[in-house]
XYZ file of C-alpha atoms in Angstrom:
768
model
C 28.230 69.439 138.871
C 28.600 71.844 141.809
C 32.145 70.458 142.726
C 33.167 70.746 139.162
C 31.984 74.053 138.652
C 34.368 75.944 140.354
C 36.167 79.026 139.244
C 39.968 79.316 138.960
C 40.060 81.848 141.260
C 38.809 79.958 143.434
C 40.647 76.780 142.959
C 43.827 78.879 143.294
C 42.284 80.725 146.995
C 44.360 78.529 149.355
C 46.035 75.357 148.349
C 47.320 74.371 151.714
C 43.786 73.849 152.557
C 41.867 72.198 150.171
C 41.368 68.471 150.613
C 41.998 68.081 146.537
C 45.784 68.312 145.478
C 47.059 71.209 143.877
C 48.350 69.477 140.693
C 44.904 67.431 140.710
C 42.429 70.638 141.031
C 45.238 72.509 138.506
C 44.504 69.158 135.829
C 41.240 69.223 135.919
C 40.864 72.798 135.450
C 43.160 72.616 132.337
C 40.691 69.389 130.882
C 37.768 70.999 131.879
C 37.573 74.531 132.850
C 34.169 75.835 133.123
C 32.376 74.628 130.383
C 30.109 72.190 131.197
C 30.157 70.318 127.861
C 33.652 69.463 128.324
C 32.331 66.542 130.841
C 31.471 64.716 128.080
C 34.843 63.814 127.778
C 35.192 62.558 131.050
C 34.833 58.708 130.365
C 37.859 59.485 127.884
C 39.815 60.475 130.268
C 39.802 58.182 132.876
C 40.309 55.328 130.641
C 43.366 56.913 129.295
C 44.747 57.870 133.258
C 43.643 54.537 133.934
C 45.856 52.779 131.007
C 48.745 55.164 132.077
C 48.728 54.055 136.060
C 48.633 50.283 134.328
C 51.780 51.134 132.186
C 52.966 52.522 135.694
C 52.880 49.617 137.677
C 53.941 47.425 134.965
C 57.489 49.459 134.847
C 57.675 49.173 138.383
C 57.710 45.563 138.741
C 59.943 45.316 136.049
C 62.359 47.311 137.299
C 61.921 45.727 141.164
C 62.629 42.273 139.481
C 65.617 43.006 137.226
C 67.819 45.148 140.401
C 68.609 42.523 142.357
C 69.858 40.207 139.170
C 72.070 43.133 137.825
C 73.320 43.422 141.246
C 74.157 39.875 141.116
C 76.150 40.224 137.775
C 78.439 42.487 139.381
C 79.346 40.993 142.006
C 80.323 38.334 140.049
C 82.076 39.964 137.450
C 84.074 41.665 140.493
C 84.849 38.521 141.735
C 86.133 37.146 138.253
C 88.386 40.608 138.186
C 89.891 39.828 141.316
C 90.715 36.460 140.225
C 92.350 37.359 137.098
C 94.142 40.232 138.562
C 95.600 37.720 141.324
C 96.559 35.485 138.378
C 98.338 38.153 136.544
C 100.491 38.981 139.851
C 101.542 35.645 139.891
C 102.536 35.790 136.123
C 104.745 38.641 136.658
C 106.270 37.928 140.023
C 107.342 34.785 137.789
C 108.746 36.681 134.822
C 110.511 39.325 137.151
C 112.348 36.385 138.499
C 113.622 35.148 135.216
C 114.729 38.629 133.704
C 116.877 38.976 136.884
C 118.337 35.635 137.120
C 118.678 36.009 133.182
C 120.267 39.736 133.721
C 123.185 38.139 135.840
C 124.113 35.053 133.304
C 124.381 37.705 130.979
C 125.997 40.421 132.128
C 129.755 38.944 131.738
C 128.662 38.582 128.214
C 127.327 41.962 128.418
C 131.162 43.548 129.120
C 132.683 41.547 126.565
C 130.332 42.882 124.166
C 130.972 46.135 125.120
C 134.365 46.166 125.250
C 134.219 44.848 121.408
C 131.302 47.365 120.366
C 133.837 49.859 121.878
C 136.317 48.386 119.743
C 134.751 48.342 116.857
C 133.348 52.174 117.012
C 137.119 53.459 117.622
C 138.274 51.340 114.477
C 135.148 53.110 112.878
C 136.060 56.269 113.699
C 139.816 55.842 112.305
C 138.300 54.277 109.376
C 136.118 57.639 109.216
C 139.237 60.213 110.209
C 141.595 58.418 107.274
C 138.794 58.373 105.105
C 138.691 62.481 105.683
C 142.203 62.447 105.413
C 142.547 60.296 102.352
C 139.428 62.657 100.569
C 141.398 65.804 101.465
C 144.711 64.449 100.437
C 142.776 63.468 97.034
C 141.258 67.028 96.451
C 144.703 68.424 97.539
C 146.700 65.722 94.600
C 143.790 66.987 91.868
C 144.603 70.791 92.546
C 148.425 69.993 92.070
C 147.765 68.127 89.330
C 145.410 70.604 87.806
C 148.041 73.961 88.525
C 150.397 71.302 86.511
C 148.472 71.055 83.499
C 147.756 75.014 83.983
C 143.992 74.189 84.339
C 143.514 76.856 87.059
C 139.433 76.728 86.635
C 139.497 73.059 87.744
C 142.058 73.916 90.443
C 139.674 76.586 91.786
C 136.832 74.654 91.679
C 138.363 72.127 93.848
C 139.800 74.447 95.979
C 135.864 75.407 96.762
C 134.711 72.269 97.374
C 137.247 71.550 99.813
C 136.572 74.512 101.531
C 133.284 73.014 101.717
C 134.888 70.102 103.689
C 136.495 72.523 106.177
C 132.888 74.345 106.935
C 131.295 70.577 107.661
C 134.111 69.995 110.243
C 133.614 72.723 112.013
C 131.528 71.312 114.990
C 133.950 67.965 114.939
C 135.944 67.658 118.034
C 138.766 66.575 115.766
C 141.102 69.181 116.144
C 144.253 68.070 114.643
C 141.972 66.983 111.167
C 140.425 70.503 111.797
C 144.259 72.348 111.315
C 145.335 69.504 108.916
C 142.348 70.729 106.652
C 142.999 74.384 107.640
C 146.401 74.405 106.156
C 145.803 72.591 103.175
C 142.655 74.722 101.955
C 145.119 77.883 103.415
C 148.010 76.468 101.142
C 146.326 76.291 97.890
C 144.221 78.985 98.559
C 147.455 81.295 99.042
C 149.189 79.941 95.529
C 145.879 80.263 93.600
C 145.044 83.672 95.175
C 148.683 84.683 94.203
C 148.665 83.858 90.817
C 145.421 84.849 89.835
C 145.606 87.859 91.256
C 148.065 88.825 89.765
C 146.739 87.780 86.254
C 143.764 89.756 87.265
C 145.782 93.042 88.225
C 147.634 92.472 85.025
C 144.342 92.934 83.190
C 142.786 95.532 85.230
C 146.581 97.327 84.556
C 145.367 96.889 80.411
C 142.320 98.397 80.974
C 143.841 101.543 82.789
C 142.390 100.381 85.777
C 141.423 102.404 88.451
C 139.738 105.149 86.510
C 140.920 108.228 88.833
C 138.914 110.771 85.712
C 135.554 110.901 84.586
C 134.062 108.319 81.807
C 134.514 110.201 79.147
C 138.537 111.230 79.581
C 138.981 107.426 80.416
C 142.023 105.504 78.082
C 140.562 102.216 77.719
C 138.179 100.863 80.245
C 134.878 101.524 77.906
C 136.853 102.444 74.106
C 137.134 99.040 72.183
C 140.874 98.925 70.884
C 142.193 95.970 68.540
C 142.780 93.446 71.767
C 139.633 94.688 74.019
C 137.971 91.209 73.067
C 140.746 89.234 74.581
C 141.346 91.259 76.963
C 137.367 91.274 78.375
C 137.230 87.533 77.912
C 140.409 87.329 80.418
C 138.832 89.605 82.409
C 136.085 87.766 83.314
C 137.410 84.145 83.121
C 139.899 85.688 85.723
C 136.625 87.216 87.799
C 134.603 83.985 87.840
C 137.837 82.081 88.576
C 138.645 84.488 91.881
C 134.649 84.196 92.742
C 135.210 80.369 93.205
C 137.852 81.460 95.736
C 135.410 83.292 97.756
C 134.342 80.719 100.469
C 137.912 79.620 101.223
C 138.900 83.244 101.659
C 135.635 84.133 103.586
C 137.318 81.107 105.810
C 140.805 82.088 105.910
C 140.417 86.110 106.721
C 138.498 88.584 108.923
C 137.526 91.333 107.199
C 138.581 94.696 109.842
C 135.785 95.190 111.732
C 134.950 98.507 113.741
C 134.672 99.016 117.210
C 130.658 97.448 118.544
C 130.280 100.618 119.828
C 128.749 101.902 116.317
C 126.391 98.781 116.354
C 126.971 98.577 112.542
C 124.318 96.053 110.530
C 125.732 92.633 109.584
C 126.884 92.529 106.003
C 128.635 89.979 103.929
C 132.308 90.440 103.211
C 133.671 91.354 100.208
C 133.658 89.617 97.316
C 137.127 89.083 96.317
C 137.566 90.336 92.684
C 135.812 93.346 93.534
C 138.454 93.121 96.892
C 141.629 93.307 94.050
C 140.081 96.003 91.960
C 139.827 98.574 95.204
C 143.591 97.826 96.235
C 144.778 100.976 94.230
C 141.952 103.037 95.270
C 142.246 102.089 98.897
C 146.368 102.694 98.990
C 145.821 106.329 96.987
C 142.805 106.448 100.285
C 145.441 105.781 103.001
C 148.411 107.484 101.495
C 146.257 111.143 100.967
C 143.931 111.300 104.605
C 145.993 109.244 106.871
C 149.298 110.065 108.592
C 151.124 113.473 108.058
C 150.047 114.032 104.386
C 149.038 118.150 103.228
C 145.407 116.506 102.258
C 144.783 114.662 105.515
C 143.489 117.884 107.166
C 140.722 117.892 110.121
C 138.954 120.968 109.303
C 138.743 119.558 105.694
C 136.547 116.347 105.515
C 134.659 117.181 102.315
C 138.284 116.449 100.522
C 137.992 112.490 101.614
C 133.837 112.729 101.032
C 134.136 114.204 97.285
C 137.420 111.879 96.634
C 135.206 109.020 97.641
C 132.066 109.887 95.480
C 134.242 110.816 92.786
C 135.253 107.471 92.427
C 132.179 105.612 92.790
C 130.710 108.342 89.443
C 134.074 107.352 87.857
C 134.007 103.981 88.180
C 129.840 103.119 87.928
C 129.560 102.766 83.947
C 132.380 100.060 83.763
C 131.014 98.199 86.897
C 127.504 98.319 85.253
C 128.151 97.265 81.518
C 131.320 95.049 82.557
C 131.445 93.562 85.366
C 127.481 93.380 86.008
C 126.855 91.031 83.556
C 129.365 88.778 84.852
C 128.081 87.961 88.148
C 124.969 87.881 86.548
C 126.346 84.768 84.363
C 127.874 82.968 87.273
C 124.228 83.373 89.524
C 125.952 85.847 92.031
C 122.845 88.146 93.408
C 125.748 90.389 94.419
C 125.278 94.449 92.339
C 128.963 95.361 90.997
C 128.805 99.082 91.693
C 126.329 98.672 95.105
C 129.450 96.042 96.534
C 132.019 98.736 95.163
C 130.218 101.962 97.109
C 130.020 99.711 100.006
C 133.765 99.245 100.172
C 134.539 102.426 99.605
C 132.096 103.653 102.006
C 133.797 101.138 104.782
C 136.964 103.576 103.921
C 134.793 106.709 105.131
C 133.636 105.016 108.309
C 137.168 104.046 109.506
C 138.490 107.755 109.077
C 135.134 108.967 110.746
C 136.235 106.727 113.939
C 139.342 107.779 114.147
C 139.064 111.310 113.344
C 135.997 112.207 115.101
C 137.621 112.182 119.072
C 139.675 115.382 117.661
C 136.818 117.290 116.386
C 134.263 116.356 119.762
C 135.087 119.469 121.389
C 136.109 122.149 119.178
C 131.791 123.417 117.764
C 132.697 124.655 114.285
C 134.879 121.959 113.209
C 132.271 119.015 114.283
C 129.214 121.336 112.565
C 131.314 121.505 109.687
C 131.972 117.559 109.685
C 128.274 116.422 110.118
C 127.523 118.949 107.122
C 129.685 117.468 105.236
C 128.666 113.869 105.958
C 124.870 114.562 105.888
C 126.192 116.173 102.613
C 127.668 112.927 101.117
C 124.860 110.900 102.693
C 122.609 112.837 100.225
C 123.644 112.367 97.110
C 125.239 108.994 98.204
C 121.683 107.284 98.367
C 120.313 109.665 96.214
C 122.477 109.609 93.343
C 124.231 106.415 93.752
C 121.605 104.005 95.079
C 123.036 103.240 98.213
C 121.085 101.053 100.597
C 119.867 102.018 103.802
C 120.720 97.950 104.927
C 124.860 98.937 104.602
C 126.664 100.302 106.856
C 126.345 104.477 106.817
C 128.113 107.490 108.444
C 124.932 107.832 109.804
C 126.252 104.707 112.457
C 128.849 106.537 113.543
C 126.755 109.182 114.310
C 125.152 107.484 115.877
C 127.428 106.077 118.695
C 127.076 107.987 122.314
C 129.241 110.460 122.999
C 129.340 111.509 118.921
C 125.361 111.988 118.733
C 125.096 113.822 122.626
C 127.706 116.088 121.261
C 125.595 116.733 117.965
C 122.710 117.204 119.856
C 124.243 119.735 121.602
C 125.664 121.320 118.830
C 122.938 121.581 116.893
C 120.849 122.680 119.560
C 123.256 125.394 120.090
C 123.211 126.598 116.710
C 119.454 126.280 116.343
C 119.089 128.451 119.601
C 121.729 131.481 118.028
C 120.052 131.403 114.825
C 116.905 132.267 116.674
C 118.171 135.024 118.529
C 119.474 136.479 115.029
C 116.089 135.867 113.279
C 113.915 137.816 116.209
C 116.611 140.190 116.377
C 116.178 141.435 112.903
C 115.015 144.731 111.534
C 113.177 142.656 108.944
C 111.478 139.678 111.661
C 107.765 140.799 111.831
C 107.719 141.533 108.378
C 106.399 138.958 105.379
C 108.735 138.420 102.993
C 106.457 137.937 100.902
C 104.225 140.991 101.639
C 103.535 142.542 97.977
C 102.589 138.974 96.657
C 98.837 138.743 97.677
C 98.335 135.607 96.282
C 101.740 134.239 98.273
C 100.872 135.779 101.334
C 97.596 134.448 102.469
C 98.987 133.262 105.911
C 101.059 137.011 105.991
C 103.607 134.466 107.825
C 105.946 137.410 109.363
C 109.960 136.157 108.107
C 111.264 135.020 111.902
C 108.198 132.229 111.662
C 108.857 131.242 108.095
C 112.428 131.081 109.039
C 112.148 129.136 112.398
C 109.818 126.346 111.013
C 112.256 126.125 107.745
C 115.228 125.316 110.349
C 112.765 122.899 112.250
C 112.372 121.063 108.839
C 116.160 121.504 108.257
C 116.482 119.910 111.770
C 114.679 116.992 110.091
C 116.119 116.425 106.926
C 119.404 116.202 108.687
C 118.294 113.628 111.617
C 115.604 111.567 109.596
C 118.326 109.108 107.824
C 119.663 107.581 111.510
C 119.834 104.194 111.814
C 117.475 103.814 115.186
C 114.108 105.064 116.087
C 115.399 105.767 119.643
C 117.794 108.505 117.840
C 115.343 109.621 115.528
C 113.514 110.242 118.928
C 116.069 112.408 120.559
C 116.029 114.327 117.905
C 111.868 114.897 117.884
C 112.940 115.811 121.636
C 114.586 118.730 120.742
C 112.747 120.195 117.961
C 110.066 119.747 120.798
C 112.329 122.032 122.859
C 112.782 124.496 120.578
C 109.033 124.654 119.450
C 108.610 125.283 123.180
C 111.527 128.166 123.453
C 110.392 129.835 120.438
C 106.579 130.186 121.855
C 108.042 131.401 125.261
C 109.962 134.071 123.225
C 106.890 135.215 121.004
C 105.326 135.826 124.277
C 107.541 137.612 125.874
C 107.578 140.120 122.886
C 103.940 139.752 122.457
C 103.500 141.130 126.425
C 105.628 143.451 125.492
C 103.355 144.517 122.383
C 100.027 144.322 124.502
C 99.244 148.182 125.182
C 98.881 148.214 121.614
C 97.215 144.605 120.310
C 96.275 145.890 117.268
C 99.176 146.675 116.287
C 101.604 145.780 113.527
C 103.549 143.691 115.437
C 101.380 142.309 117.783
C 99.100 140.888 114.488
C 102.299 139.625 113.224
C 103.283 137.559 116.683
C 99.732 136.213 116.471
C 100.081 135.081 112.618
C 103.430 133.727 113.518
C 101.291 131.909 116.493
C 99.183 130.226 113.985
C 101.482 129.142 111.159
C 103.241 127.466 113.600
C 100.697 126.109 115.004
C 99.101 125.130 111.145
C 102.214 123.862 109.945
C 102.750 121.504 112.862
C 99.416 119.855 112.675
C 100.375 119.003 108.785
C 103.005 117.587 109.995
C 101.519 115.413 112.250
C 99.877 113.439 109.145
C 103.567 113.047 107.225
C 104.471 109.432 107.198
C 107.768 109.736 108.477
C 106.138 111.603 112.069
C 103.674 108.619 112.055
C 106.615 106.074 112.300
C 108.041 108.211 115.186
C 104.970 108.113 116.980
C 104.579 104.316 116.612
C 108.369 104.060 118.210
C 107.248 106.567 120.858
C 103.956 104.196 121.652
C 106.335 101.371 121.653
C 109.048 103.119 123.977
C 106.257 104.054 126.295
C 104.776 100.862 126.267
C 107.863 98.986 127.748
C 108.744 102.258 130.070
C 105.495 102.614 131.217
C 105.578 106.490 131.404
C 102.305 107.121 130.067
C 98.838 106.387 131.757
C 96.507 103.896 129.316
C 94.396 106.534 128.101
C 97.718 108.166 126.501
C 98.477 105.200 124.952
C 94.836 104.684 124.081
C 94.967 107.757 121.725
C 98.708 107.423 120.443
C 97.703 103.649 119.102
C 94.436 105.260 118.050
C 96.111 107.821 115.899
C 93.696 110.356 117.627
C 96.671 112.373 118.899
C 99.855 113.084 117.463
C 103.551 114.073 118.717
C 103.323 117.552 118.385
C 100.265 117.575 120.265
C 101.478 119.600 123.383
C 102.809 121.763 121.574
C 99.992 122.373 119.225
C 97.640 122.797 122.282
C 100.036 125.801 123.613
C 99.867 127.402 120.354
C 96.674 127.206 120.425
C 96.056 128.756 123.988
C 98.327 131.573 122.938
C 96.268 131.982 119.900
C 93.256 132.193 121.658
C 94.122 134.474 124.411
C 95.702 136.964 121.800
C 92.489 137.019 119.927
C 90.516 137.349 122.760
C 92.701 140.821 123.783
C 92.087 142.130 120.352
C 88.407 141.489 120.147
C 87.772 142.610 123.960
C 90.093 145.987 122.914
C 87.726 146.588 119.900
C 84.512 145.828 122.070
C 85.566 148.147 124.167
C 86.245 151.034 121.766
C 82.631 150.286 119.838
C 81.019 150.308 123.414
C 82.374 153.544 123.990
C 81.572 155.117 120.828
C 77.561 153.687 121.499
C 76.908 155.401 124.660
C 75.133 157.756 122.616
C 73.294 155.466 120.610
C 72.739 153.469 123.826
C 70.901 156.787 125.048
C 68.862 157.358 122.202
C 65.091 158.307 122.652
C 63.272 155.256 121.184
C 59.998 156.029 122.214
C 59.410 159.116 120.367
C 61.693 159.026 116.781
C 58.917 159.399 114.007
C 57.426 156.639 112.529
C 58.169 154.979 108.770
C 55.400 156.505 106.978
C 56.136 160.097 108.917
C 60.046 160.264 106.714
C 60.386 160.865 103.478
C 63.465 158.288 103.545
C 64.791 156.354 106.532
C 68.446 156.966 107.458
C 70.947 156.032 109.444
C 70.722 157.267 113.053
C 73.172 160.092 113.884
C 73.765 158.285 117.281
C 74.783 155.107 115.481
C 77.980 156.640 113.652
C 80.646 156.578 115.638
C 79.745 153.042 116.783
C 79.394 152.008 113.247
C 82.502 153.968 111.981
C 84.645 152.365 114.420
C 83.474 148.850 113.749
C 84.538 149.561 109.880
C 87.634 150.786 110.619
C 88.714 148.190 113.091
C 87.310 145.543 110.901
C 89.201 146.989 107.974
C 92.544 147.550 109.783
C 92.566 143.576 110.913
C 91.675 142.112 108.042
C 94.591 143.555 106.448
C 97.493 142.992 109.476
C 95.854 139.170 110.270
C 95.704 135.936 107.711
C 92.252 135.268 106.807
C 91.582 132.175 109.355
C 92.667 134.228 112.117
C 90.292 137.425 110.961
C 87.569 134.901 110.337
C 87.580 133.966 114.012
C 88.520 137.256 115.096
C 84.985 138.875 113.385
C 82.902 135.982 114.284
C 83.810 136.197 118.338
C 83.510 140.006 118.065
C 80.012 139.594 116.678
C 78.945 137.456 118.769
C 79.852 139.979 121.618
C 78.128 142.966 119.529
C 74.727 141.070 119.418
C 74.898 140.211 122.998
C 75.659 144.225 123.872
C 73.164 145.405 121.706
C 70.252 143.193 122.840
C 71.122 143.023 126.281
C 72.179 146.860 126.716
C 70.136 148.867 124.080
C 66.993 146.765 123.291
C 66.248 145.204 126.555
C 66.879 148.140 128.053
C 64.640 150.435 126.298
C 61.175 150.680 125.508
C 59.731 151.548 121.530
C 56.979 153.259 119.836
C 56.312 151.956 115.987
C 59.315 154.859 114.724
C 61.926 153.209 117.057
C 61.274 149.696 116.623
C 61.502 150.504 112.567
C 64.812 152.742 112.715
C 66.555 150.135 115.229
C 65.337 147.463 112.498
C 67.245 149.756 109.632
C 70.272 150.528 111.592
C 70.903 147.259 112.000
C 69.784 145.621 108.742
C 71.135 148.320 106.477
C 74.404 149.357 107.946
C 75.229 146.897 110.958
C 74.707 143.718 109.226
C 76.124 144.909 105.541
C 79.828 146.090 107.228
C 79.916 141.583 107.745
C 78.849 141.088 104.434
C 82.071 141.117 102.950
C 82.868 137.750 104.867
C 80.138 135.767 104.629
C 76.527 135.375 102.705
C 74.106 135.762 105.428
C 75.845 138.078 108.265
C 72.232 138.308 109.946
C 72.484 134.759 111.262
C 75.563 136.212 113.412
C 73.533 138.745 114.888
C 70.160 136.461 115.901
C 69.382 137.656 119.255
C 69.270 141.447 117.389
C 67.507 140.161 114.169
C 64.773 138.489 116.011
C 64.293 141.321 118.247
C 63.688 143.379 115.388
C 61.279 140.769 114.069
C 58.893 141.164 117.676
C 59.351 144.284 118.187
C 58.172 145.275 114.205
C 55.187 142.906 113.874
C 51.950 144.569 112.965
C 49.662 145.131 116.124
C 47.403 141.737 115.073
C 50.304 139.795 114.887
C 51.169 140.660 118.095
C 48.161 140.498 119.854
C 47.806 136.936 118.421
C 51.445 136.003 119.532
C 50.837 137.547 123.050
C 47.597 135.504 123.334
C 49.236 132.205 122.239
C 52.634 132.599 124.581
C 50.357 133.767 127.560
C 48.072 130.830 126.762
C 51.011 128.809 126.670
C 52.585 130.317 129.759
C 49.493 128.993 131.897
C 49.745 125.207 131.858
C 46.734 124.316 132.838
C 44.898 126.435 129.906
C 44.427 124.538 127.233
C 44.565 125.794 123.817
C 42.143 126.105 121.430
C 41.412 124.163 118.066
C 43.227 125.568 115.158
C 45.851 127.522 117.472
C 49.330 126.641 117.314
C 52.234 126.152 119.957
C 54.055 129.115 121.739
C 57.620 127.791 119.699
C 55.487 126.765 116.375
C 54.247 130.419 116.279
C 57.724 131.760 117.376
C 59.331 129.481 114.189
C 56.458 130.813 112.267
C 57.899 134.421 112.577
C 61.340 133.407 112.121
C 62.435 133.151 115.871
C 64.415 130.477 116.799
C 67.148 131.959 118.607
C 64.945 133.297 121.829
C 63.226 131.685 124.696
C 59.784 132.658 124.999
C 59.965 134.549 127.826
C 62.460 136.900 126.460
C 59.793 137.310 123.598
C 57.337 138.359 125.878
C 59.412 140.837 127.572
C 60.481 142.042 123.929
C 56.906 142.502 123.419
C 55.932 144.326 126.527
C 58.864 146.492 125.343
C 56.311 147.979 122.639
C 55.237 151.160 123.779
C 51.709 151.670 121.938
C 49.119 148.826 121.985
C 45.288 148.508 121.415
C 42.218 149.214 124.020
C 41.339 145.672 123.727
C 38.827 145.652 126.820
C 40.750 143.228 128.444
């Protein structure tokens, strides 16, 4: 019992020196512990342990007897595997010898058989070759038979089948067969094309095609004479037959391509019937706008651009009403109007590519050409529904030498415009000054003209085909914004002596307006797309840090951020200068008020009516006049920042230089509160509902100075108790912060309140 009755602390005291093993003592402690009643379980516990011991001994005997048997079985299996492996190796050797012997005997046969197989394959190729020739000759004979019987539709269909065979044979190395197929296709294509083109042109002539005047003046076209039905039937029949020649026409004719430097997007050839319809217009264009014709003048690009737009407009209704149904019926995906426009635009592109080299170094002519091309593009897209995926004039203007010249000219004329707008007499006057609803921003004319200039530049380059070219123009816009900011800064420095003057305020309004518009533009879809493009370019070139890349990718920044930050800094500097100027005037006017005899002023009870301190009048008049002046000259958002900055400085000045620098009797405190709450604060009530919230130091100081004696004593006692950190609070005594908050004091620190209480001149004698 004494051995069992060992506490847990004693069991674990020194397990290394104990005679009983550690795990045994732990087991006894767990099963028996300090409870004497648990000793009754010892019998069952001993039986359980004996049974476990017996089971373990049996397992040991079993394992010790099974291990030798397993080892013997493993050795036997290994011997058997070795014998099988040797047998397989012998069989493999015999089989290899047999195969080698067979190959030696069969080699002569293989050589003979290889020769026979080669001969068979060659015969098969000859047979296939002859079959192709026979097939082509068969199709050729069929076309001939169809033409002899005047069955042109079937002849056209057969030629289309022959052209498809030509396409299938393109990968063949049989050059003579390819030449035979191509020459056969070419032969019949020319015959059919000439016949159908002639008939088609005859039908077009009956329709008075092309229409050189507006739809209402067209002689036939859309009108309906007696034989109109037959003419339109012939038109549809011939149009469909010409469509069948499209495949062979694409094989045989290569459309004229402009040099690769223009990077035109790939586009399919113009369909054959539309090509034929365009022939007379192309002849007219080349006649009038090439060579030494008086209509071919470099200074008049609008002549050929307008002519093409007129042709597109004159033929649009006929193409939609008469040609498009034919295409739809034939299952063609082509849009007749767009196909017609695309072909005519290609004439424009060829003309521009030829003329631009002669205009590059004449700024006036080149700028005029660009203006006319942009007007042409705008009407082409907006009125005629031209697709941006088609080749356009912007591809020609995007060619490197032309594009760089365009950028240079754009910058030159923009700088000239900036010079003229800043030197104008009305540069700093708002053109909406007499319309209060419109003139909220009070934008001077020069700033509005400048932003209009940037907007026009955006409209001019937004249809450029590649993002890289758009980014170059965006760089130009940023450069112009920075240049304009520098010019505004220079004018501002000239006007800095009169920081409250009209021109200085106009400059500040201009800076604010430009920053605001740029921030609005940053959310525009077009500039967001440019931001994404800029992000991709920067990521490829590693031109910016990972942080900047992350900001661009998360849209935290914008393409104009750098410019906006510079403008905001300039705006803040100018506002600070204005606030400093007005604040200096206020402090100069407050010198007499600062010297007011606050200790000797009569109490409120001694006065019939409270009135404003005479020494405060100059300060408040100065404040009123400057606030009214700047409210008239600054836009609302700027004036709001101005008066809030000024209010903060006035609040700090009066608190530190007047209130904290004087002692107040009851009358002085009441007078101060009257001057502030009934005269200073109302000056700002025009601009906010609760102006006292912008003068928290003054408001709370007045609260402390005007407390009645009892409340002041209680507050002083609470503050003194709080300052003595070891002194416990009395029951029901509030904390210092709670006491101040209850009085409406939130801004002032506890130490400041104690100082203010000490500035009160009259305290009762409490005997303390």
